[in-house]
Amino acid sequence: MTIDSSSLLCSKFNNHEKNIRSLKLNGHVGFDTLPDQIVAKNVSDGFTFNVLCLGETGIGKSTLIDTLFNTKFDWESSSHFEPKVRLNKTTYDLQESNVRLKLSIVESVGFGDQIDKEETYKILSDYLDNQFEAYLQEELKIKRNFAILNDTRIHACLYFISPTGHTIKSLDLITMKKIDQKVNIIPIIAKADTIAKNELLKFKQRIMQDLIANQVKIYQFPIDDETVVELNASMNSHLPFAVVGSSDLIKVGNKQVRARQYPWGVVIVDNESHSDFVKLREMFLRTNMYDLIEKTHLKHYELYRRNRLVEMGFADCSSVNGKVLSISETYEAKHTELKAEIQKKEDEIKEAFVAKVKAKEAELKEAEKELHEKFVMLKKQHAEQKERVEEKKRILDEEMKEFQRRKFSLEQSRIHSLGTLKSAKKK
């Protein structure tokens, strides 16, 4: 039985991990402060968080983001007459206590307003891929500098669903399906105060049934951490969150609260019996924000990176003729292969070009031959016509001479007659 050397190398790495021994320390060493060191370093560097807000124009994306971060962001006004979907990105520096956050918000403009919506999915998918590609290109450099790299990978997508009360729209289903492998999707029912509570519960159930039936993978709050397993498991059952956003302060009793005022009453944003806003804020910002960032890197970006490296010809433990190749050797082998392929395509293009040139030359020669034959025929016709014209001219000249001769004879006869008549009169 023969064993491939690449398989043997991989198995050695796996066995090495199994052979690690556990030892007991006899006293305090000090590396238990490592978590504190990591926290201090991260707090010093600050954090980056990128959010994509997808939803129809006027559905309340800007208002909800203002409410979530308890501030007023600068938003670009939009209309329902955009020729195609645009993504408007704005970046802000926020600070809470001693923690700095670089927040980038990418908001869709004109989403769902076009008659032909097929380009919508491509624009969103291409944008997410472009952010992954920028990070990957920095990783592939010989001299990398992640310290100055502006990480623009989207960590979370707040997907705003219209509060129709019936079912999720086809556009929403298709869009989420196109991007669920590229970003953490958190579905939200916007303006939930426009639906009755009993209808809202049924609407949530129908949305989840549609997502499951169409195999759309939304973000699930992690349940592998014992400290938040009960909370996250409970919150997963509340998806999609039905939220109400408002930055307006209204006095209710003796307190100023963020709420929406209606003729029939007040909807308080932070009241959990009125909406799921508190649940969304807790899960999105306070409990699972780091998991969203980590999952973007370890799951979505890793999937993109793996697929791109496979496209480039790289593989784990790759080998040629039983010889294990290093990354540089794999690159050289792939480079040689691509060079040969390019040369082959270049030769094919040259052959096709030569064939086209020969075909064109033959076509031009045939056209030239036809033109020459036509020229000879026209020249012959011209000579014949010229000869006929010359003959007609000769005949006309003879007729003119004959006419002049007869005219002269008549004049002489007339003169002679007049002379004879005058002589007769004199006599």
Short mmCIF file of C-alpha atoms in Angstrom, two decimals:
data_model
loop_
_atom_site.label_atom_id
_atom_site.label_comp_id
_atom_site.label_asym_id
_atom_site.label_seq_id
_atom_site.Cartn_x
_atom_site.Cartn_y
_atom_site.Cartn_z
CA MET A 1 0.00 0.00 0.00
CA THR A 2 1.39 3.40 -0.96
CA ILE A 3 0.87 6.55 1.15
CA ASP A 4 0.79 9.96 -0.47
CA SER A 5 3.42 12.25 1.09
CA SER A 6 0.99 15.17 1.35
CA SER A 7 -1.43 13.03 3.38
CA LEU A 8 1.47 11.87 5.57
CA LEU A 9 2.52 15.47 6.23
CA CYS A 10 -1.02 16.50 7.19
CA SER A 11 -1.39 13.49 9.50
CA LYS A 12 1.90 14.40 11.22
CA PHE A 13 0.53 17.84 12.04
CA ASN A 14 -2.64 16.30 13.47
CA ASN A 15 -0.68 13.77 15.57
CA HIS A 16 1.55 16.55 16.87
CA GLU A 17 -1.53 18.27 18.33
CA LYS A 18 -2.60 15.03 20.07
CA ASN A 19 0.82 14.53 21.68
CA ILE A 20 0.69 17.77 23.70
CA ARG A 21 0.98 17.03 27.46
CA SER A 22 -0.79 18.89 30.26
CA LEU A 23 1.34 19.97 33.24
CA LYS A 24 0.48 21.43 36.64
CA LEU A 25 2.27 24.57 37.81
CA ASN A 26 3.86 24.59 41.25
CA GLY A 27 3.34 28.30 41.75
CA HIS A 28 2.11 31.57 40.25
CA VAL A 29 3.79 32.42 36.92
CA GLY A 30 1.83 35.42 35.72
CA PHE A 31 0.43 34.61 32.29
CA ASP A 32 -3.05 34.67 33.84
CA THR A 33 -2.90 38.43 33.20
CA LEU A 34 -2.95 37.79 29.46
CA PRO A 35 -6.72 38.51 29.13
CA ASP A 36 -6.17 41.85 30.91
CA GLN A 37 -3.31 42.63 28.51
CA ILE A 38 -5.53 41.86 25.52
CA VAL A 39 -8.33 44.03 26.89
CA ALA A 40 -5.94 46.91 27.54
CA LYS A 41 -4.44 46.62 24.03
CA ASN A 42 -7.85 46.51 22.33
CA VAL A 43 -9.16 49.43 24.37
CA SER A 44 -6.07 51.41 23.42
CA ASP A 45 -6.42 50.59 19.71
CA GLY A 46 -10.18 51.04 19.61
CA PHE A 47 -12.68 48.92 17.69
CA THR A 48 -14.13 48.93 14.19
CA PHE A 49 -17.73 48.01 13.49
CA ASN A 50 -19.36 48.16 10.04
CA VAL A 51 -23.12 47.93 9.61
CA LEU A 52 -25.11 47.51 6.39
CA CYS A 53 -28.71 48.78 6.51
CA LEU A 54 -30.91 47.29 3.78
CA GLY A 55 -34.52 48.23 3.21
CA GLU A 56 -36.93 50.26 1.17
CA THR A 57 -36.83 54.04 1.08
CA GLY A 58 -38.73 55.58 4.00
CA ILE A 59 -38.90 52.38 6.02
CA GLY A 60 -37.07 53.94 8.98
CA LYS A 61 -33.44 52.85 8.62
CA SER A 62 -31.95 56.19 9.62
CA THR A 63 -34.32 56.65 12.56
CA LEU A 64 -33.56 53.22 14.00
CA ILE A 65 -29.78 53.69 13.76
CA ASP A 66 -30.10 57.08 15.49
CA THR A 67 -32.16 55.40 18.20
CA LEU A 68 -29.75 52.45 18.61
CA PHE A 69 -26.69 54.63 19.13
CA ASN A 70 -28.63 57.37 20.93
CA THR A 71 -27.29 60.15 18.73
CA LYS A 72 -28.08 62.01 15.53
CA PHE A 73 -26.14 60.95 12.44
CA ASP A 74 -25.84 62.88 9.17
CA TRP A 75 -28.07 61.20 6.60
CA GLU A 76 -28.37 61.85 2.89
CA SER A 77 -31.93 62.49 1.72
CA SER A 78 -33.23 60.03 -0.87
CA SER A 79 -36.27 59.56 -3.09
CA HIS A 80 -38.14 56.74 -4.80
CA PHE A 81 -36.79 57.74 -8.23
CA GLU A 82 -33.23 56.41 -8.10
CA PRO A 83 -32.19 54.81 -11.45
CA LYS A 84 -30.43 52.02 -9.54
CA VAL A 85 -29.56 50.99 -6.00
CA ARG A 86 -26.79 52.99 -4.35
CA LEU A 87 -24.88 52.33 -1.16
CA ASN A 88 -24.14 55.45 0.87
CA LYS A 89 -21.32 54.99 3.39
CA THR A 90 -20.61 57.29 6.32
CA THR A 91 -18.01 56.75 9.07
CA TYR A 92 -18.08 58.16 12.59
CA ASP A 93 -15.84 58.06 15.66
CA LEU A 94 -17.84 57.30 18.81
CA GLN A 95 -16.66 57.03 22.40
CA GLU A 96 -18.40 55.56 25.42
CA SER A 97 -16.49 55.64 28.72
CA ASN A 98 -12.90 54.88 27.62
CA VAL A 99 -13.87 52.69 24.63
CA ARG A 100 -13.54 54.20 21.15
CA LEU A 101 -15.57 52.81 18.28
CA LYS A 102 -15.04 53.54 14.60
CA LEU A 103 -18.54 53.02 13.24
CA SER A 104 -19.23 52.78 9.51
CA ILE A 105 -22.84 52.74 8.34
CA VAL A 106 -23.61 51.67 4.78
CA GLU A 107 -27.20 52.55 3.89
CA SER A 108 -29.04 51.40 0.78
CA VAL A 109 -30.61 54.15 -1.31
CA GLY A 110 -33.38 53.36 -3.81
CA PHE A 111 -33.67 49.72 -2.72
CA GLY A 112 -36.64 48.05 -4.46
CA ASP A 113 -37.72 51.16 -6.39
CA GLN A 114 -36.63 49.94 -9.84
CA ILE A 115 -38.79 47.93 -12.24
CA ASP A 116 -35.90 45.61 -13.07
CA LYS A 117 -34.61 44.50 -9.66
CA GLU A 118 -32.13 41.89 -10.85
CA GLU A 119 -29.20 44.31 -10.66
CA THR A 120 -30.03 44.96 -6.98
CA TYR A 121 -28.66 41.60 -5.85
CA LYS A 122 -25.46 42.00 -7.90
CA ILE A 123 -24.69 45.48 -6.55
CA LEU A 124 -24.99 44.28 -2.95
CA SER A 125 -23.09 41.04 -3.52
CA ASP A 126 -20.28 42.79 -5.41
CA TYR A 127 -19.92 45.39 -2.66
CA LEU A 128 -19.52 42.71 0.03
CA ASP A 129 -17.02 40.81 -2.14
CA ASN A 130 -15.01 43.97 -2.82
CA GLN A 131 -14.53 44.56 0.91
CA PHE A 132 -13.31 40.98 1.37
CA GLU A 133 -11.01 41.33 -1.65
CA ALA A 134 -9.40 44.49 -0.26
CA TYR A 135 -8.59 42.69 3.00
CA LEU A 136 -7.34 39.60 1.15
CA GLN A 137 -5.00 41.65 -1.05
CA GLU A 138 -3.41 43.13 2.07
CA GLU A 139 -3.00 39.62 3.50
CA LEU A 140 -1.28 38.37 0.35
CA LYS A 141 1.35 41.12 0.40
CA ILE A 142 4.88 40.19 1.40
CA LYS A 143 5.02 43.21 3.68
CA ARG A 144 1.64 43.48 5.35
CA ASN A 145 0.47 46.39 7.45
CA PHE A 146 -2.88 45.66 9.06
CA ALA A 147 -2.33 48.53 11.48
CA ILE A 148 -3.07 51.09 8.77
CA LEU A 149 -5.52 48.90 6.82
CA ASN A 150 -9.01 50.31 6.94
CA ASP A 151 -11.10 47.18 7.55
CA THR A 152 -14.30 47.79 5.59
CA ARG A 153 -15.72 44.27 5.82
CA ILE A 154 -19.39 44.38 6.80
CA HIS A 155 -19.92 42.81 10.23
CA ALA A 156 -23.71 42.93 10.37
CA CYS A 157 -26.62 43.53 8.01
CA LEU A 158 -29.78 44.95 9.54
CA TYR A 159 -32.38 43.86 7.00
CA PHE A 160 -35.55 45.96 7.29
CA ILE A 161 -38.72 44.08 6.33
CA SER A 162 -41.86 46.03 5.41
CA PRO A 163 -44.68 45.60 7.96
CA THR A 164 -47.17 44.16 5.46
CA GLY A 165 -48.57 41.67 7.95
CA HIS A 166 -48.96 39.02 5.24
CA THR A 167 -45.66 37.48 4.13
CA ILE A 168 -42.11 38.45 3.25
CA LYS A 169 -41.60 39.89 -0.24
CA SER A 170 -39.87 37.89 -2.97
CA LEU A 171 -37.25 40.65 -3.35
CA ASP A 172 -36.31 40.29 0.32
CA LEU A 173 -36.08 36.50 0.10
CA ILE A 174 -33.90 36.54 -3.01
CA THR A 175 -31.65 39.32 -1.72
CA MET A 176 -31.04 37.61 1.62
CA LYS A 177 -30.35 34.32 -0.17
CA LYS A 178 -27.74 36.03 -2.39
CA ILE A 179 -25.80 37.54 0.53
CA ASP A 180 -26.32 35.14 3.46
CA GLN A 181 -22.89 33.53 2.84
CA LYS A 182 -21.20 36.93 2.88
CA VAL A 183 -22.63 38.75 5.91
CA ASN A 184 -24.44 38.22 9.23
CA ILE A 185 -28.10 39.01 8.48
CA ILE A 186 -30.36 40.19 11.30
CA PRO A 187 -33.95 40.54 10.01
CA ILE A 188 -36.03 43.38 11.45
CA ILE A 189 -39.70 44.20 11.04
CA ALA A 190 -39.68 47.99 10.74
CA LYS A 191 -42.46 50.27 12.02
CA ALA A 192 -43.92 47.40 14.02
CA ASP A 193 -46.45 49.76 15.65
CA THR A 194 -48.46 49.68 12.41
CA ILE A 195 -49.43 46.02 12.98
CA ALA A 196 -51.72 44.66 15.69
CA LYS A 197 -49.99 42.46 18.27
CA ASN A 198 -51.85 39.27 17.37
CA GLU A 199 -51.10 39.81 13.65
CA LEU A 200 -47.47 40.67 14.42
CA LEU A 201 -46.85 37.28 16.05
CA LYS A 202 -48.32 35.46 13.03
CA PHE A 203 -46.28 37.69 10.69
CA LYS A 204 -43.06 36.74 12.52
CA GLN A 205 -43.90 33.04 12.23
CA ARG A 206 -44.63 33.33 8.49
CA ILE A 207 -41.35 35.17 7.91
CA MET A 208 -39.33 32.48 9.69
CA GLN A 209 -41.21 29.73 7.82
CA ASP A 210 -40.40 31.42 4.49
CA LEU A 211 -36.74 31.85 5.43
CA ILE A 212 -36.41 28.20 6.45
CA ALA A 213 -38.32 26.97 3.38
CA ASN A 214 -35.99 28.95 1.09
CA GLN A 215 -32.88 27.91 3.07
CA VAL A 216 -31.95 31.49 3.91
CA LYS A 217 -29.32 31.50 6.67
CA ILE A 218 -29.77 34.41 9.06
CA TYR A 219 -27.50 35.22 12.01
CA GLN A 220 -28.20 33.08 15.07
CA PHE A 221 -27.06 34.41 18.44
CA PRO A 222 -24.34 32.00 19.70
CA ILE A 223 -25.22 29.49 22.40
CA ASP A 224 -21.73 28.05 22.95
CA ASP A 225 -20.91 30.56 25.72
CA GLU A 226 -22.28 29.44 29.08
CA THR A 227 -22.61 33.03 30.32
CA VAL A 228 -25.11 34.02 27.62
CA VAL A 229 -26.50 30.68 26.44
CA GLU A 230 -29.92 31.12 28.06
CA LEU A 231 -30.30 34.73 26.93
CA ASN A 232 -29.22 34.07 23.34
CA ALA A 233 -31.31 30.91 23.05
CA SER A 234 -34.33 32.87 24.22
CA MET A 235 -33.65 35.77 21.86
CA ASN A 236 -33.24 33.46 18.86
CA SER A 237 -36.89 32.57 19.30
CA HIS A 238 -37.88 36.26 19.01
CA LEU A 239 -36.39 36.70 15.52
CA PRO A 240 -37.19 38.70 13.49
CA PHE A 241 -37.26 41.63 15.91
CA ALA A 242 -40.28 43.91 15.55
CA VAL A 243 -38.96 47.39 16.33
CA VAL A 244 -40.03 50.99 16.61
CA GLY A 245 -37.48 53.79 16.41
CA SER A 246 -37.73 57.41 17.54
CA SER A 247 -35.40 60.09 18.84
CA ASP A 248 -38.26 62.34 19.98
CA LEU A 249 -38.55 62.88 23.74
CA ILE A 250 -42.09 62.83 25.08
CA LYS A 251 -43.13 63.34 28.69
CA VAL A 252 -44.94 60.29 30.05
CA GLY A 253 -45.81 60.72 33.70
CA ASN A 254 -42.79 62.33 35.32
CA LYS A 255 -40.25 61.00 32.82
CA GLN A 256 -38.96 62.07 29.44
CA VAL A 257 -38.91 58.99 27.22
CA ARG A 258 -38.16 58.28 23.57
CA ALA A 259 -41.51 57.58 22.00
CA ARG A 260 -43.92 58.12 19.13
CA GLN A 261 -47.03 60.17 19.78
CA TYR A 262 -50.29 59.09 18.12
CA PRO A 263 -53.87 60.31 18.54
CA TRP A 264 -54.70 57.01 20.22
CA GLY A 265 -51.71 56.93 22.55
CA VAL A 266 -47.93 56.78 22.94
CA VAL A 267 -45.56 54.03 21.71
CA ILE A 268 -42.50 54.00 24.00
CA VAL A 269 -39.34 52.81 22.25
CA ASP A 270 -37.75 51.29 25.36
CA ASN A 271 -40.91 49.56 26.53
CA GLU A 272 -40.58 45.85 25.72
CA SER A 273 -44.35 45.41 25.62
CA HIS A 274 -44.48 47.97 22.78
CA SER A 275 -41.61 46.70 20.58
CA ASP A 276 -38.47 44.52 20.46
CA PHE A 277 -36.13 47.51 20.34
CA VAL A 278 -34.59 46.75 23.75
CA LYS A 279 -34.01 43.12 22.71
CA LEU A 280 -32.35 44.23 19.46
CA ARG A 281 -30.08 46.71 21.26
CA GLU A 282 -29.13 44.12 23.89
CA MET A 283 -28.33 41.42 21.33
CA PHE A 284 -26.80 43.67 18.67
CA LEU A 285 -24.61 46.00 20.71
CA ARG A 286 -24.30 44.78 24.28
CA THR A 287 -24.06 40.99 24.09
CA ASN A 288 -23.01 39.79 20.63
CA MET A 289 -21.21 42.69 18.96
CA TYR A 290 -17.81 41.00 19.25
CA ASP A 291 -19.26 37.71 17.99
CA LEU A 292 -20.54 39.51 14.88
CA ILE A 293 -17.04 40.86 14.22
CA GLU A 294 -15.39 37.50 14.91
CA LYS A 295 -17.87 35.50 12.82
CA THR A 296 -17.35 37.87 9.90
CA HIS A 297 -13.63 37.09 9.96
CA LEU A 298 -13.74 33.38 10.83
CA LYS A 299 -16.75 32.34 8.77
CA HIS A 300 -17.71 34.70 5.95
CA TYR A 301 -14.28 36.11 5.12
CA GLU A 302 -12.67 32.69 5.58
CA LEU A 303 -15.10 31.18 3.06
CA TYR A 304 -14.31 33.96 0.57
CA ARG A 305 -10.56 33.64 1.19
CA ARG A 306 -10.62 29.86 0.72
CA ASN A 307 -12.57 30.08 -2.53
CA ARG A 308 -10.26 32.78 -3.90
CA LEU A 309 -7.11 30.83 -3.01
CA VAL A 310 -8.55 27.74 -4.67
CA GLU A 311 -9.19 29.85 -7.78
CA MET A 312 -5.54 30.92 -7.65
CA GLY A 313 -4.45 27.27 -7.51
CA PHE A 314 -3.46 27.02 -3.85
CA ALA A 315 -4.45 24.05 -1.71
CA ASP A 316 -3.62 22.66 1.74
CA CYS A 317 -0.76 20.12 1.59
CA SER A 318 -0.62 20.29 -2.21
CA SER A 319 1.78 17.96 -4.03
CA VAL A 320 3.08 17.24 -7.52
CA ASN A 321 4.36 13.74 -8.39
CA GLY A 322 4.43 12.81 -4.72
CA LYS A 323 6.46 15.88 -3.70
CA VAL A 324 4.95 18.24 -1.13
CA LEU A 325 5.03 21.82 -2.40
CA SER A 326 5.54 24.92 -0.34
CA ILE A 327 3.45 28.02 -0.95
CA SER A 328 6.17 29.57 -3.09
CA GLU A 329 6.54 26.35 -5.11
CA THR A 330 2.77 26.14 -5.50
CA TYR A 331 2.76 29.73 -6.69
CA GLU A 332 5.56 29.04 -9.18
CA ALA A 333 3.81 25.90 -10.45
CA LYS A 334 0.57 27.82 -10.88
CA HIS A 335 2.44 30.72 -12.48
CA THR A 336 4.07 28.35 -14.97
CA GLU A 337 0.71 26.73 -15.69
CA LEU A 338 -0.98 30.09 -16.23
CA LYS A 339 1.92 31.27 -18.38
CA ALA A 340 1.60 28.18 -20.59
CA GLU A 341 -2.15 28.68 -20.76
CA ILE A 342 -1.70 32.35 -21.70
CA GLN A 343 0.85 31.38 -24.36
CA LYS A 344 -1.57 28.79 -25.72
CA LYS A 345 -4.37 31.33 -25.86
CA GLU A 346 -2.02 33.85 -27.46
CA ASP A 347 -1.06 31.31 -30.14
CA GLU A 348 -4.73 30.52 -30.75
CA ILE A 349 -5.50 34.22 -31.07
CA LYS A 350 -2.59 34.68 -33.49
CA GLU A 351 -3.76 31.72 -35.59
CA ALA A 352 -7.29 33.05 -35.61
CA PHE A 353 -5.98 36.50 -36.54
CA VAL A 354 -3.84 35.12 -39.39
CA ALA A 355 -6.79 33.10 -40.66
CA LYS A 356 -8.99 36.20 -40.57
CA VAL A 357 -6.31 38.23 -42.39
CA LYS A 358 -5.98 35.56 -45.09
CA ALA A 359 -9.74 35.36 -45.47
CA LYS A 360 -9.91 39.13 -45.73
CA GLU A 361 -7.09 39.20 -48.31
CA ALA A 362 -8.88 36.58 -50.40
CA GLU A 363 -12.07 38.58 -50.10
CA LEU A 364 -10.28 41.77 -51.13
CA LYS A 365 -8.61 40.00 -54.08
CA GLU A 366 -11.96 38.69 -55.26
CA ALA A 367 -13.45 42.15 -54.92
CA GLU A 368 -10.46 43.60 -56.80
CA LYS A 369 -10.92 41.06 -59.59
CA GLU A 370 -14.61 41.92 -59.87
CA LEU A 371 -13.80 45.62 -59.94
CA HIS A 372 -11.16 45.07 -62.67
CA GLU A 373 -13.60 43.08 -64.79
CA LYS A 374 -16.21 45.76 -64.29
CA PHE A 375 -13.63 48.42 -65.24
CA VAL A 376 -12.69 46.56 -68.46
CA MET A 377 -16.37 46.17 -69.36
CA LEU A 378 -17.07 49.86 -68.69
CA LYS A 379 -13.98 50.85 -70.69
CA LYS A 380 -15.20 48.75 -73.61
CA GLN A 381 -18.67 50.24 -73.36
CA HIS A 382 -17.12 53.69 -73.22
CA ALA A 383 -15.06 53.03 -76.36
CA GLU A 384 -18.15 51.73 -78.20
CA GLN A 385 -20.19 54.74 -77.13
CA LYS A 386 -17.35 57.06 -78.12
CA GLU A 387 -17.18 55.42 -81.53
CA ARG A 388 -20.93 55.81 -82.00
CA VAL A 389 -20.74 59.44 -80.93
CA GLU A 390 -17.85 60.06 -83.38
CA GLU A 391 -19.88 58.44 -86.19
CA LYS A 392 -22.89 60.58 -85.36
CA LYS A 393 -20.65 63.62 -85.28
CA ARG A 394 -19.20 62.79 -88.71
CA ILE A 395 -22.67 62.31 -90.17
CA LEU A 396 -23.80 65.57 -88.59
CA ASP A 397 -20.78 67.42 -90.01
CA GLU A 398 -21.56 66.09 -93.51
CA GLU A 399 -25.18 67.15 -93.15
CA MET A 400 -24.03 70.59 -92.03
CA LYS A 401 -21.72 70.90 -95.05
CA GLU A 402 -24.51 69.77 -97.35
CA PHE A 403 -26.83 72.26 -95.76
CA GLN A 404 -24.30 75.08 -96.18
CA ARG A 405 -23.69 74.10 -99.80
CA ARG A 406 -27.40 74.08 -100.63
CA LYS A 407 -27.85 77.33 -98.75
CA PHE A 408 -25.02 78.93 -100.77
CA SER A 409 -26.52 77.61 -104.03
CA LEU A 410 -29.91 79.02 -103.16
CA GLU A 411 -28.45 82.42 -102.33
CA GLN A 412 -26.53 82.44 -105.64
CA SER A 413 -29.68 81.51 -107.52
CA ARG A 414 -31.61 84.23 -105.76
CA ILE A 415 -28.92 86.83 -106.55
CA HIS A 416 -28.87 85.74 -110.16
CA SER A 417 -32.66 85.96 -110.39
CA LEU A 418 -32.68 89.46 -108.91
CA GLY A 419 -30.01 90.58 -111.41
CA THR A 420 -32.00 89.19 -114.34
CA LEU A 421 -35.16 90.91 -113.10
CA LYS A 422 -33.43 94.30 -112.77
CA SER A 423 -32.03 93.98 -116.32
CA ALA A 424 -35.46 93.22 -117.72
CA LYS A 425 -36.96 96.25 -116.01
CA LYS A 426 -34.33 98.58 -117.50
CA LYS A 427 -35.10 97.36 -120.96
#
